[in-house]
Amino acid sequence: NARALFMAGGTILLVALLRGVAGFGQRFFGEWLSHRTGYDLRNHFYDSVQHQPFSFHDRSLTGDMMSRATSDISETERFNGIGLADLLATIILLIGVTGAMLLEAPRLAFLALLPMPVLIFATVRFGGKIRPMFKRIQEQMGVLSTAMQESMTGIRVVKAFSREPFELEKFDKENDAWFQQRFRVIRAWASNWPFFQFLVALSIFILLWFGGPLAMAGAITAGTLFALISYVLMLNGPVQRLGFLVNLAATAGASASRVFDIMDMPSEISEKPDAVRMDHIAGDVRFENVSFAYQSGVQVLHDVTFHAHPGQKIALIGPTGSGKSTVTNLILRFYDVRDGRVLVDGIDVRDWQLNSLRTHIGIVQQEPFLFSQTIAQNIAYGKGDATDQEIVAAAKAARADKFIHELSGGYNTRVGERGVTLSGGQKQRVAIARALLTDPRILILDDSTSSVDTETEHLIQEALAVLMEGRTTFIIAQRLLTLKNADCILVLDHGRIVERGTHEELLEKRGLYRQIYDLQLKDQEEFVALQKRMAMD
């Protein structure tokens, strides 16, 4: 029957055409969905990390965050695109083949499909078994990334102490732990894969065992038996693909859970719906019976109370770990107080919009961080629309203009990662210029002259004496020379304000401040006074 032959050929050609169109759609949209998923996940993940408070970053490892943002998101997007489309295609094929077999010979097809529920159960069970394995693999990858990140960041220390063999051994240990985790998955996969293939072979055996005699007896045609065997063989590919997709889904599920652990994490610092926003502030800061403890539970501040009037210079001094930096961190609301209140212009900082509050506060941290951009871009970081004239003015005020002009590229000199091409004092002055450019009403100098020599410190103090006018300034320093001219000096010890007053008042009290003075400045000031008397004589 030539007509039937041509109809069959035409049908095959049409199916091939439709399959080609469907294949193009599957690959095109699968790839688009895959990369779009990665694009969206990376954006949301980065946004979540950026909006987490300091307490989150205190306990998080940079390498682990990088692993989640790269490796975990890549595994997730890989499945969401190609894997998900292939899984859908595999399920459709399984349903189609099962339907075709049942239409061809229901009773024989039913017998041949008996191993299929076992196959599905074994596949699902296998997926549940290896998913936690993949999560441990991804977690170990985070540890591995952290080890590499720390070693690369501290490469100068590594080389200075000739610790390259130690770092290699440490990395090799973590890398070996990762491989052992991966090996467990390989072993589990190798143990289950033959069983999946055995179930397909069992279906063919059932067809031949029961269908062969029926075909020989004429109950069914040889074509029907051959068709059923062909259908079962068609399942071989999807079954193998299904095992691979279960493996892929388990990896993606473990990776996605690590990504969403961060994205779904509620922020410890949240804004109220009616949070206050102010364009101008006076700079009044008040602490009322403030107590604070980090997540470790150790109390850092105990019942701290003081009032900084607009324009005042408040100095904070005390032993290491006494809570000086914590006081300024609470003003910026990097952390929330446990008891008491921190008020800026009479408004609790928890009632402010975070961006509005921090816009009015400039900070120069103890360890200045510069981005691997030009000096001009680093100075203008807090004010993106700053003009060249404003950048230069801020640099001059911070006594940075001179050394910047001595660099080969001037203000367009790239400073390298973390400002590695600049000295400690130069980085500190660039950081001061960055803070001053924003013209804040509240200025925080967190031990900002600790990395500069005496001459540079003197130049910076001269500039700050003018720039502090009209600003409420908090100065944290270990050198008393930096604090002598403050309107009020707060002496902290074990999280409590043990003394307060001006330089002269505190010297008369003969307490902790006087002890620090005797160690640092007494001999120096007596020597200067002696020189003056000798000069007069």
PDB file of C-alpha atoms in Angstrom, residues 58-164:
ATOM      1  CA  ASP A  58      31.265  39.863  61.984  1.00  0.00           C
ATOM      2  CA  ARG A  59      30.429  36.161  61.965  1.00  0.00           C
ATOM      3  CA  SER A  60      30.501  35.501  58.188  1.00  0.00           C
ATOM      4  CA  LEU A  61      33.539  34.432  56.192  1.00  0.00           C
ATOM      5  CA  THR A  62      34.285  36.300  52.974  1.00  0.00           C
ATOM      6  CA  GLY A  63      35.395  33.147  51.157  1.00  0.00           C
ATOM      7  CA  ASP A  64      32.161  31.359  52.067  1.00  0.00           C
ATOM      8  CA  MET A  65      30.084  34.302  50.807  1.00  0.00           C
ATOM      9  CA  MET A  66      32.063  34.277  47.546  1.00  0.00           C
ATOM     10  CA  SER A  67      31.484  30.522  47.187  1.00  0.00           C
ATOM     11  CA  ARG A  68      27.727  31.002  47.613  1.00  0.00           C
ATOM     12  CA  ALA A  69      27.693  33.866  45.111  1.00  0.00           C
ATOM     13  CA  THR A  70      29.628  31.918  42.468  1.00  0.00           C
ATOM     14  CA  SER A  71      29.681  28.132  42.811  1.00  0.00           C
ATOM     15  CA  ASP A  72      26.275  27.701  44.475  1.00  0.00           C
ATOM     16  CA  ILE A  73      24.457  30.077  42.141  1.00  0.00           C
ATOM     17  CA  SER A  74      26.116  28.431  39.104  1.00  0.00           C
ATOM     18  CA  GLU A  75      24.862  24.999  40.216  1.00  0.00           C
ATOM     19  CA  THR A  76      21.380  26.393  40.782  1.00  0.00           C
ATOM     20  CA  GLU A  77      21.148  28.167  37.423  1.00  0.00           C
ATOM     21  CA  ARG A  78      22.489  25.069  35.650  1.00  0.00           C
ATOM     22  CA  PHE A  79      19.533  22.991  36.781  1.00  0.00           C
ATOM     23  CA  ASN A  80      16.887  25.714  36.490  1.00  0.00           C
ATOM     24  CA  GLY A  81      17.597  26.092  32.786  1.00  0.00           C
ATOM     25  CA  ILE A  82      18.781  22.988  30.966  1.00  0.00           C
ATOM     26  CA  GLY A  83      18.116  20.523  33.798  1.00  0.00           C
ATOM     27  CA  LEU A  84      14.535  21.598  34.396  1.00  0.00           C
ATOM     28  CA  ALA A  85      13.733  21.543  30.673  1.00  0.00           C
ATOM     29  CA  ASP A  86      15.320  18.106  30.267  1.00  0.00           C
ATOM     30  CA  LEU A  87      13.468  16.809  33.306  1.00  0.00           C
ATOM     31  CA  LEU A  88      10.179  18.003  31.831  1.00  0.00           C
ATOM     32  CA  ALA A  89      11.037  16.410  28.474  1.00  0.00           C
ATOM     33  CA  THR A  90      11.978  13.136  30.198  1.00  0.00           C
ATOM     34  CA  ILE A  91       8.707  13.030  32.152  1.00  0.00           C
ATOM     35  CA  ILE A  92       6.693  13.738  28.984  1.00  0.00           C
ATOM     36  CA  LEU A  93       8.551  10.963  27.154  1.00  0.00           C
ATOM     37  CA  LEU A  94       7.951   8.507  29.986  1.00  0.00           C
ATOM     38  CA  ILE A  95       4.239   9.296  29.974  1.00  0.00           C
ATOM     39  CA  GLY A  96       4.082   9.100  26.168  1.00  0.00           C
ATOM     40  CA  VAL A  97       5.876   5.754  25.939  1.00  0.00           C
ATOM     41  CA  THR A  98       3.753   4.301  28.743  1.00  0.00           C
ATOM     42  CA  GLY A  99       0.562   5.428  26.976  1.00  0.00           C
ATOM     43  CA  ALA A 100       1.726   4.004  23.629  1.00  0.00           C
ATOM     44  CA  MET A 101       2.539   0.647  25.208  1.00  0.00           C
ATOM     45  CA  LEU A 102      -0.840   0.458  26.921  1.00  0.00           C
ATOM     46  CA  LEU A 103      -2.612   1.237  23.639  1.00  0.00           C
ATOM     47  CA  GLU A 104      -0.596  -1.393  21.776  1.00  0.00           C
ATOM     48  CA  ALA A 105      -1.095  -4.312  24.170  1.00  0.00           C
ATOM     49  CA  PRO A 106      -2.542  -3.374  27.595  1.00  0.00           C
ATOM     50  CA  ARG A 107      -2.022  -6.635  29.463  1.00  0.00           C
ATOM     51  CA  LEU A 108       1.513  -7.245  28.193  1.00  0.00           C
ATOM     52  CA  ALA A 109       2.419  -3.569  28.659  1.00  0.00           C
ATOM     53  CA  PHE A 110       1.180  -3.720  32.237  1.00  0.00           C
ATOM     54  CA  LEU A 111       3.503  -6.671  32.959  1.00  0.00           C
ATOM     55  CA  ALA A 112       6.447  -4.939  31.269  1.00  0.00           C
ATOM     56  CA  LEU A 113       5.885  -1.753  33.278  1.00  0.00           C
ATOM     57  CA  LEU A 114       5.869  -3.506  36.661  1.00  0.00           C
ATOM     58  CA  PRO A 115       9.561  -2.588  37.355  1.00  0.00           C
ATOM     59  CA  MET A 116       8.860   1.102  36.604  1.00  0.00           C
ATOM     60  CA  PRO A 117       7.345   2.014  40.035  1.00  0.00           C
ATOM     61  CA  VAL A 118      10.388   0.383  41.652  1.00  0.00           C
ATOM     62  CA  LEU A 119      12.604   2.468  39.361  1.00  0.00           C
ATOM     63  CA  ILE A 120      10.798   5.687  40.270  1.00  0.00           C
ATOM     64  CA  PHE A 121      10.952   4.875  43.995  1.00  0.00           C
ATOM     65  CA  ALA A 122      14.670   4.024  43.797  1.00  0.00           C
ATOM     66  CA  THR A 123      15.372   7.233  41.864  1.00  0.00           C
ATOM     67  CA  VAL A 124      13.534   9.448  44.372  1.00  0.00           C
ATOM     68  CA  ARG A 125      15.207   7.635  47.274  1.00  0.00           C
ATOM     69  CA  PHE A 126      18.595   8.110  45.614  1.00  0.00           C
ATOM     70  CA  GLY A 127      17.918  11.843  45.214  1.00  0.00           C
ATOM     71  CA  GLY A 128      17.009  12.189  48.878  1.00  0.00           C
ATOM     72  CA  LYS A 129      20.140  10.309  49.885  1.00  0.00           C
ATOM     73  CA  ILE A 130      22.648  12.357  47.901  1.00  0.00           C
ATOM     74  CA  ARG A 131      21.146  15.827  48.463  1.00  0.00           C
ATOM     75  CA  PRO A 132      22.651  16.247  51.968  1.00  0.00           C
ATOM     76  CA  MET A 133      25.913  14.905  50.532  1.00  0.00           C
ATOM     77  CA  PHE A 134      25.945  17.695  47.970  1.00  0.00           C
ATOM     78  CA  LYS A 135      25.174  20.257  50.655  1.00  0.00           C
ATOM     79  CA  ARG A 136      28.232  19.109  52.581  1.00  0.00           C
ATOM     80  CA  ILE A 137      30.261  19.346  49.358  1.00  0.00           C
ATOM     81  CA  GLN A 138      29.136  22.952  48.800  1.00  0.00           C
ATOM     82  CA  GLU A 139      29.811  23.834  52.432  1.00  0.00           C
ATOM     83  CA  GLN A 140      33.308  22.399  52.116  1.00  0.00           C
ATOM     84  CA  MET A 141      33.761  24.433  48.947  1.00  0.00           C
ATOM     85  CA  GLY A 142      32.967  27.498  51.069  1.00  0.00           C
ATOM     86  CA  VAL A 143      35.691  26.471  53.538  1.00  0.00           C
ATOM     87  CA  LEU A 144      38.083  25.910  50.642  1.00  0.00           C
ATOM     88  CA  SER A 145      37.293  29.347  49.182  1.00  0.00           C
ATOM     89  CA  THR A 146      37.827  30.955  52.593  1.00  0.00           C
ATOM     90  CA  ALA A 147      41.250  29.322  52.927  1.00  0.00           C
ATOM     91  CA  MET A 148      42.270  30.601  49.508  1.00  0.00           C
ATOM     92  CA  GLN A 149      40.856  34.097  50.107  1.00  0.00           C
ATOM     93  CA  GLU A 150      42.658  34.484  53.433  1.00  0.00           C
ATOM     94  CA  SER A 151      45.922  33.245  51.966  1.00  0.00           C
ATOM     95  CA  MET A 152      45.705  35.592  48.979  1.00  0.00           C
ATOM     96  CA  THR A 153      44.700  38.577  51.132  1.00  0.00           C
ATOM     97  CA  GLY A 154      47.535  37.936  53.571  1.00  0.00           C
ATOM     98  CA  ILE A 155      50.116  36.997  50.937  1.00  0.00           C
ATOM     99  CA  ARG A 156      52.584  39.593  52.262  1.00  0.00           C
ATOM    100  CA  VAL A 157      52.499  38.017  55.710  1.00  0.00           C
ATOM    101  CA  VAL A 158      52.813  34.538  54.194  1.00  0.00           C
ATOM    102  CA  LYS A 159      55.911  35.498  52.236  1.00  0.00           C
ATOM    103  CA  ALA A 160      57.411  37.549  55.066  1.00  0.00           C
ATOM    104  CA  PHE A 161      57.379  34.493  57.343  1.00  0.00           C
ATOM    105  CA  SER A 162      58.150  31.987  54.554  1.00  0.00           C
ATOM    106  CA  ARG A 163      54.937  30.092  55.283  1.00  0.00           C
ATOM    107  CA  GLU A 164      54.159  29.026  51.717  1.00  0.00           C
TER     108      GLU A 164
END
